[in-house]
PDB file of C-alpha atoms in Angstrom:
ATOM      1  CA  MET A   1      24.624  -0.258  19.762  1.00 68.00           C
ATOM      2  CA  LYS A   2      23.129  -1.067  16.379  1.00 76.00           C
ATOM      3  CA  LYS A   3      19.381  -1.575  16.263  1.00 86.00           C
ATOM      4  CA  HIS A   4      18.250  -4.921  14.930  1.00 92.00           C
ATOM      5  CA  ARG A   5      15.830  -4.488  12.042  1.00 95.00           C
ATOM      6  CA  CYS A   6      13.864  -6.793   9.810  1.00 96.00           C
ATOM      7  CA  GLY A   7      16.306  -8.343   7.362  1.00 91.00           C
ATOM      8  CA  TRP A   8      14.541  -7.075   4.240  1.00 92.00           C
ATOM      9  CA  CYS A   9      15.415  -3.423   4.852  1.00 92.00           C
ATOM     10  CA  GLU A  10      18.997  -3.504   6.091  1.00 88.00           C
ATOM     11  CA  GLY A  11      21.744  -1.831   4.123  1.00 88.00           C
ATOM     12  CA  ASP A  12      19.739   0.893   2.373  1.00 92.00           C
ATOM     13  CA  ASP A  13      19.096   4.229   4.090  1.00 95.00           C
ATOM     14  CA  LEU A  14      15.765   4.837   2.339  1.00 96.00           C
ATOM     15  CA  TYR A  15      14.553   1.331   3.131  1.00 95.00           C
ATOM     16  CA  GLU A  16      15.639   1.632   6.759  1.00 96.00           C
ATOM     17  CA  ALA A  17      13.913   5.013   7.187  1.00 97.00           C
ATOM     18  CA  TYR A  18      10.708   3.609   5.676  1.00 97.00           C
ATOM     19  CA  HIS A  19      10.925   0.542   7.922  1.00 97.00           C
ATOM     20  CA  ASP A  20      11.692   2.548  11.061  1.00 97.00           C
ATOM     21  CA  ASN A  21       9.054   5.250  10.588  1.00 97.00           C
ATOM     22  CA  GLU A  22       6.197   3.890   8.476  1.00 97.00           C
ATOM     23  CA  TRP A  23       6.049   0.167   7.779  1.00 98.00           C
ATOM     24  CA  GLY A  24       3.621  -1.582  10.073  1.00 97.00           C
ATOM     25  CA  VAL A  25       2.375   1.568  11.801  1.00 98.00           C
ATOM     26  CA  PRO A  26      -1.450   1.488  11.872  1.00 98.00           C
ATOM     27  CA  VAL A  27      -2.926   3.965   9.382  1.00 98.00           C
ATOM     28  CA  TYR A  28      -6.545   5.086   9.683  1.00 98.00           C
ATOM     29  CA  ASP A  29      -6.310   8.152   7.428  1.00 99.00           C
ATOM     30  CA  ASP A  30      -7.997   7.682   4.039  1.00 99.00           C
ATOM     31  CA  ASP A  31      -5.451   9.873   2.240  1.00 98.00           C
ATOM     32  CA  ILE A  32      -2.543   7.725   3.411  1.00 98.00           C
ATOM     33  CA  LEU A  33      -4.434   4.472   2.847  1.00 99.00           C
ATOM     34  CA  PHE A  34      -5.031   5.571  -0.747  1.00 99.00           C
ATOM     35  CA  GLU A  35      -1.386   6.573  -1.214  1.00 98.00           C
ATOM     36  CA  PHE A  36      -0.259   3.103  -0.166  1.00 98.00           C
ATOM     37  CA  LEU A  37      -2.894   1.490  -2.366  1.00 97.00           C
ATOM     38  CA  ILE A  38      -1.443   3.352  -5.359  1.00 96.00           C
ATOM     39  CA  LEU A  39       2.142   2.570  -4.448  1.00 97.00           C
ATOM     40  CA  GLU A  40       1.357  -1.112  -3.875  1.00 95.00           C
ATOM     41  CA  THR A  41      -0.458  -1.216  -7.231  1.00 94.00           C
ATOM     42  CA  PHE A  42       2.623   0.060  -9.022  1.00 96.00           C
ATOM     43  CA  GLN A  43       4.846  -2.281  -7.025  1.00 94.00           C
ATOM     44  CA  ALA A  44       3.099  -5.369  -8.424  1.00 87.00           C
ATOM     45  CA  GLY A  45       5.798  -7.388 -10.185  1.00 87.00           C
ATOM     46  CA  LEU A  46       8.595  -5.057  -9.057  1.00 90.00           C
ATOM     47  CA  SER A  47      10.643  -4.542  -5.916  1.00 91.00           C
ATOM     48  CA  TRP A  48       9.310  -2.233  -3.210  1.00 93.00           C
ATOM     49  CA  ILE A  49      12.559  -0.244  -3.176  1.00 94.00           C
ATOM     50  CA  THR A  50      11.975   0.662  -6.844  1.00 95.00           C
ATOM     51  CA  VAL A  51       8.660   2.243  -5.882  1.00 96.00           C
ATOM     52  CA  LEU A  52      10.052   3.906  -2.758  1.00 96.00           C
ATOM     53  CA  ARG A  53      12.767   5.577  -4.824  1.00 97.00           C
ATOM     54  CA  LYS A  54      10.086   7.021  -7.102  1.00 98.00           C
ATOM     55  CA  ARG A  55       7.620   7.895  -4.340  1.00 98.00           C
ATOM     56  CA  GLU A  56       8.114  11.661  -4.521  1.00 98.00           C
ATOM     57  CA  ASN A  57       7.763  11.540  -8.311  1.00 98.00           C
ATOM     58  CA  PHE A  58       4.507   9.605  -7.928  1.00 98.00           C
ATOM     59  CA  LYS A  59       3.289  12.129  -5.382  1.00 98.00           C
ATOM     60  CA  LYS A  60       3.951  15.013  -7.759  1.00 98.00           C
ATOM     61  CA  ALA A  61       2.586  13.238 -10.850  1.00 98.00           C
ATOM     62  CA  PHE A  62      -0.599  12.092  -9.085  1.00 99.00           C
ATOM     63  CA  ASP A  63      -1.593  15.391  -7.432  1.00 98.00           C
ATOM     64  CA  ASN A  64      -0.301  14.423  -3.966  1.00 98.00           C
ATOM     65  CA  PHE A  65      -2.332  11.197  -4.224  1.00 98.00           C
ATOM     66  CA  ASN A  66      -5.564  13.216  -4.135  1.00 99.00           C
ATOM     67  CA  TYR A  67      -8.096  10.528  -5.040  1.00 99.00           C
ATOM     68  CA  LYS A  68     -10.817  13.101  -5.779  1.00 99.00           C
ATOM     69  CA  LYS A  69      -8.639  14.657  -8.480  1.00 99.00           C
ATOM     70  CA  ILE A  70      -7.347  11.318  -9.752  1.00 99.00           C
ATOM     71  CA  ALA A  71     -10.910   9.994 -10.135  1.00 99.00           C
ATOM     72  CA  LYS A  72     -11.504  12.780 -12.680  1.00 99.00           C
ATOM     73  CA  TYR A  73      -8.388  12.234 -14.798  1.00 99.00           C
ATOM     74  CA  ASN A  74      -9.135  12.272 -18.506  1.00 98.00           C
ATOM     75  CA  GLN A  75      -7.243  10.646 -21.365  1.00 98.00           C
ATOM     76  CA  ASN A  76      -4.981  13.689 -21.807  1.00 98.00           C
ATOM     77  CA  LYS A  77      -3.832  13.437 -18.182  1.00 98.00           C
ATOM     78  CA  ILE A  78      -3.341   9.674 -18.520  1.00 98.00           C
ATOM     79  CA  ASP A  79      -1.258  10.222 -21.667  1.00 98.00           C
ATOM     80  CA  GLU A  80       0.803  12.824 -19.794  1.00 98.00           C
ATOM     81  CA  LEU A  81       1.454  10.331 -16.984  1.00 98.00           C
ATOM     82  CA  LEU A  82       2.526   7.693 -19.484  1.00 98.00           C
ATOM     83  CA  GLN A  83       5.241  10.093 -20.696  1.00 98.00           C
ATOM     84  CA  ASP A  84       6.520  10.856 -17.181  1.00 98.00           C
ATOM     85  CA  ALA A  85       9.909   9.157 -16.796  1.00 97.00           C
ATOM     86  CA  GLY A  86       9.804   9.776 -13.038  1.00 97.00           C
ATOM     87  CA  ILE A  87       7.132   7.137 -12.451  1.00 98.00           C
ATOM     88  CA  ILE A  88       6.527   3.570 -13.557  1.00 97.00           C
ATOM     89  CA  ARG A  89       4.875   4.074 -16.935  1.00 97.00           C
ATOM     90  CA  ASN A  90       2.644   1.044 -17.098  1.00 97.00           C
ATOM     91  CA  LYS A  91      -0.571   1.830 -18.965  1.00 98.00           C
ATOM     92  CA  LEU A  92      -2.645  -0.775 -17.136  1.00 98.00           C
ATOM     93  CA  LYS A  93      -1.457   0.444 -13.726  1.00 98.00           C
ATOM     94  CA  VAL A  94      -2.011   4.123 -14.574  1.00 98.00           C
ATOM     95  CA  ASN A  95      -5.538   3.349 -15.772  1.00 98.00           C
ATOM     96  CA  ALA A  96      -6.107   1.172 -12.691  1.00 98.00           C
ATOM     97  CA  THR A  97      -5.156   4.118 -10.481  1.00 98.00           C
ATOM     98  CA  VAL A  98      -7.974   6.209 -11.976  1.00 99.00           C
ATOM     99  CA  THR A  99     -10.435   3.319 -11.691  1.00 99.00           C
ATOM    100  CA  ASN A 100      -9.349   2.648  -8.109  1.00 99.00           C
ATOM    101  CA  ALA A 101      -9.784   6.306  -7.139  1.00 99.00           C
ATOM    102  CA  GLN A 102     -13.370   6.147  -8.397  1.00 99.00           C
ATOM    103  CA  ALA A 103     -14.027   2.878  -6.536  1.00 99.00           C
ATOM    104  CA  PHE A 104     -12.342   4.299  -3.409  1.00 99.00           C
ATOM    105  CA  ILE A 105     -14.822   7.195  -3.380  1.00 99.00           C
ATOM    106  CA  LYS A 106     -17.743   4.772  -3.743  1.00 99.00           C
ATOM    107  CA  ILE A 107     -16.527   2.844  -0.696  1.00 99.00           C
ATOM    108  CA  GLN A 108     -16.272   6.105   1.258  1.00 99.00           C
ATOM    109  CA  GLU A 109     -19.851   6.919   0.300  1.00 99.00           C
ATOM    110  CA  GLU A 110     -21.043   3.480   1.416  1.00 99.00           C
ATOM    111  CA  PHE A 111     -19.037   3.105   4.651  1.00 99.00           C
ATOM    112  CA  GLY A 112     -18.303   6.701   5.633  1.00 99.00           C
ATOM    113  CA  SER A 113     -14.585   6.189   5.020  1.00 99.00           C
ATOM    114  CA  PHE A 114     -12.275   3.725   3.348  1.00 99.00           C
ATOM    115  CA  SER A 115     -10.648   3.248   6.743  1.00 99.00           C
ATOM    116  CA  LYS A 116     -13.899   1.960   8.268  1.00 99.00           C
ATOM    117  CA  TYR A 117     -14.282  -0.419   5.342  1.00 99.00           C
ATOM    118  CA  ILE A 118     -10.759  -1.876   5.300  1.00 99.00           C
ATOM    119  CA  TRP A 119     -10.257  -1.990   9.070  1.00 99.00           C
ATOM    120  CA  GLY A 120     -13.718  -3.542   9.415  1.00 98.00           C
ATOM    121  CA  PHE A 121     -12.239  -6.802   8.149  1.00 98.00           C
ATOM    122  CA  ILE A 122     -10.295  -7.068  11.434  1.00 98.00           C
ATOM    123  CA  ASP A 123     -12.616  -5.146  13.769  1.00 96.00           C
ATOM    124  CA  GLY A 124     -10.274  -2.150  13.763  1.00 95.00           C
ATOM    125  CA  LYS A 125      -7.481  -3.928  15.641  1.00 96.00           C
ATOM    126  CA  PRO A 126      -4.093  -4.808  14.139  1.00 97.00           C
ATOM    127  CA  ILE A 127      -3.074  -8.448  13.945  1.00 98.00           C
ATOM    128  CA  LYS A 128       0.284  -9.051  15.646  1.00 97.00           C
ATOM    129  CA  ASN A 129       2.082 -11.981  14.070  1.00 97.00           C
ATOM    130  CA  SER A 130       5.156 -13.710  15.516  1.00 96.00           C
ATOM    131  CA  PHE A 131       7.562 -14.372  12.677  1.00 96.00           C
ATOM    132  CA  LYS A 132      11.246 -14.818  13.468  1.00 95.00           C
ATOM    133  CA  ASN A 133      12.541 -14.583   9.907  1.00 91.00           C
ATOM    134  CA  LEU A 134      11.571 -13.006   6.614  1.00 90.00           C
ATOM    135  CA  SER A 135      11.198 -16.491   5.142  1.00 92.00           C
ATOM    136  CA  ASP A 136       8.405 -17.200   7.659  1.00 94.00           C
ATOM    137  CA  ILE A 137       6.264 -14.254   6.534  1.00 95.00           C
ATOM    138  CA  PRO A 138       3.565 -15.221   4.036  1.00 95.00           C
ATOM    139  CA  ALA A 139       2.961 -13.357   0.770  1.00 95.00           C
ATOM    140  CA  ASN A 140      -0.781 -13.611   1.354  1.00 96.00           C
ATOM    141  CA  THR A 141      -3.326 -15.003   3.782  1.00 98.00           C
ATOM    142  CA  PRO A 142      -6.973 -16.090   3.715  1.00 98.00           C
ATOM    143  CA  LEU A 143      -7.803 -12.590   5.016  1.00 98.00           C
ATOM    144  CA  SER A 144      -5.966 -10.870   2.160  1.00 99.00           C
ATOM    145  CA  ASP A 145      -7.737 -13.291  -0.210  1.00 99.00           C
ATOM    146  CA  ASN A 146     -11.111 -12.130   1.143  1.00 99.00           C
ATOM    147  CA  ILE A 147     -10.261  -8.426   0.998  1.00 99.00           C
ATOM    148  CA  SER A 148      -8.880  -8.813  -2.526  1.00 99.00           C
ATOM    149  CA  LYS A 149     -12.046 -10.570  -3.703  1.00 99.00           C
ATOM    150  CA  ASP A 150     -14.246  -7.899  -2.176  1.00 99.00           C
ATOM    151  CA  LEU A 151     -12.235  -5.032  -3.673  1.00 99.00           C
ATOM    152  CA  LYS A 152     -12.336  -6.665  -7.107  1.00 99.00           C
ATOM    153  CA  LYS A 153     -16.090  -7.106  -6.761  1.00 99.00           C
ATOM    154  CA  ARG A 154     -16.260  -3.362  -6.087  1.00 99.00           C
ATOM    155  CA  GLY A 155     -14.361  -2.565  -9.294  1.00 98.00           C
ATOM    156  CA  PHE A 156     -10.764  -2.222  -8.081  1.00 98.00           C
ATOM    157  CA  LYS A 157      -7.916  -3.324 -10.358  1.00 97.00           C
ATOM    158  CA  PHE A 158      -4.431  -4.652  -9.491  1.00 96.00           C
ATOM    159  CA  VAL A 159      -5.569  -5.654  -6.021  1.00 97.00           C
ATOM    160  CA  GLY A 160      -4.547  -9.288  -5.981  1.00 97.00           C
ATOM    161  CA  THR A 161      -4.088 -11.007  -2.656  1.00 97.00           C
ATOM    162  CA  THR A 162      -0.309 -10.382  -2.549  1.00 96.00           C
ATOM    163  CA  VAL A 163      -0.783  -6.655  -3.249  1.00 96.00           C
ATOM    164  CA  ILE A 164      -3.430  -6.495  -0.536  1.00 98.00           C
ATOM    165  CA  TYR A 165      -1.264  -8.318   1.996  1.00 98.00           C
ATOM    166  CA  ALA A 166       1.579  -5.886   1.278  1.00 96.00           C
ATOM    167  CA  HIS A 167      -0.906  -3.029   1.812  1.00 98.00           C
ATOM    168  CA  MET A 168      -1.988  -4.601   5.109  1.00 98.00           C
ATOM    169  CA  GLN A 169       1.656  -4.797   6.213  1.00 98.00           C
ATOM    170  CA  ALA A 170       2.473  -1.243   5.119  1.00 97.00           C
ATOM    171  CA  THR A 171      -0.576   0.255   6.839  1.00 98.00           C
ATOM    172  CA  GLY A 172      -0.253  -1.693  10.066  1.00 98.00           C
ATOM    173  CA  MET A 173      -3.273  -3.941   9.716  1.00 99.00           C
ATOM    174  CA  VAL A 174      -0.757  -6.687  10.419  1.00 98.00           C
ATOM    175  CA  ASN A 175       2.467  -6.352  12.371  1.00 98.00           C
ATOM    176  CA  ASP A 176       4.886  -8.518  10.422  1.00 98.00           C
ATOM    177  CA  HIS A 177       8.071  -7.112  11.906  1.00 97.00           C
ATOM    178  CA  GLU A 178      10.394  -9.965  12.768  1.00 97.00           C
ATOM    179  CA  THR A 179      10.167 -10.744  16.483  1.00 97.00           C
ATOM    180  CA  GLY A 180      13.799  -9.683  16.977  1.00 96.00           C
ATOM    181  CA  CYS A 181      13.264  -6.323  15.273  1.00 97.00           C
ATOM    182  CA  PHE A 182      13.293  -3.259  17.532  1.00 96.00           C
ATOM    183  CA  ARG A 183       9.984  -2.107  15.984  1.00 97.00           C
ATOM    184  CA  TYR A 184       8.132  -5.354  16.766  1.00 97.00           C
ATOM    185  CA  ASN A 185       7.117  -4.352  20.290  1.00 93.00           C
ATOM    186  CA  GLU A 186       7.008  -0.611  19.624  1.00 92.00           C
ATOM    187  CA  ILE A 187       3.994  -0.893  17.349  1.00 90.00           C
TER     188      ILE A 187
END
């Protein structure tokens, strides 16, 4: 019997694997939270599948998403990234990644971890929504508005409310699986 999945991922093996194994699963590990922050940053204005297909290239190009290394990137490294056809070569997004790595470290210093900071907005407990269809799922919420504003205040770039809501979905802060999806009650 075929498993029922959220409509947005059906028909593409990579999308389905991401949906089945990662999307909406609560993440408390700073390394993974940073990885998704980078990927969501590059996704802004593009489709998520475009970023997923380049994920391994991003991982290689950005030192396995090591924020401590990325925070120290100099102009030569940035120029090298802008020549890398395996990633999305957007100058503003590449520069934002370096800036965000630096701001990420500052949050860790202030809160002990980025996880404590970001999950603190919801007292560490995922929000379980009850959406039947993709069309019911919002692109942003008042909560993502607040997190976005706070991150911007702390120096982050490309962290608009839609990017932040996508990050919240990806990292399981919100369970936005459709109610008929087999993953809805598993998470």
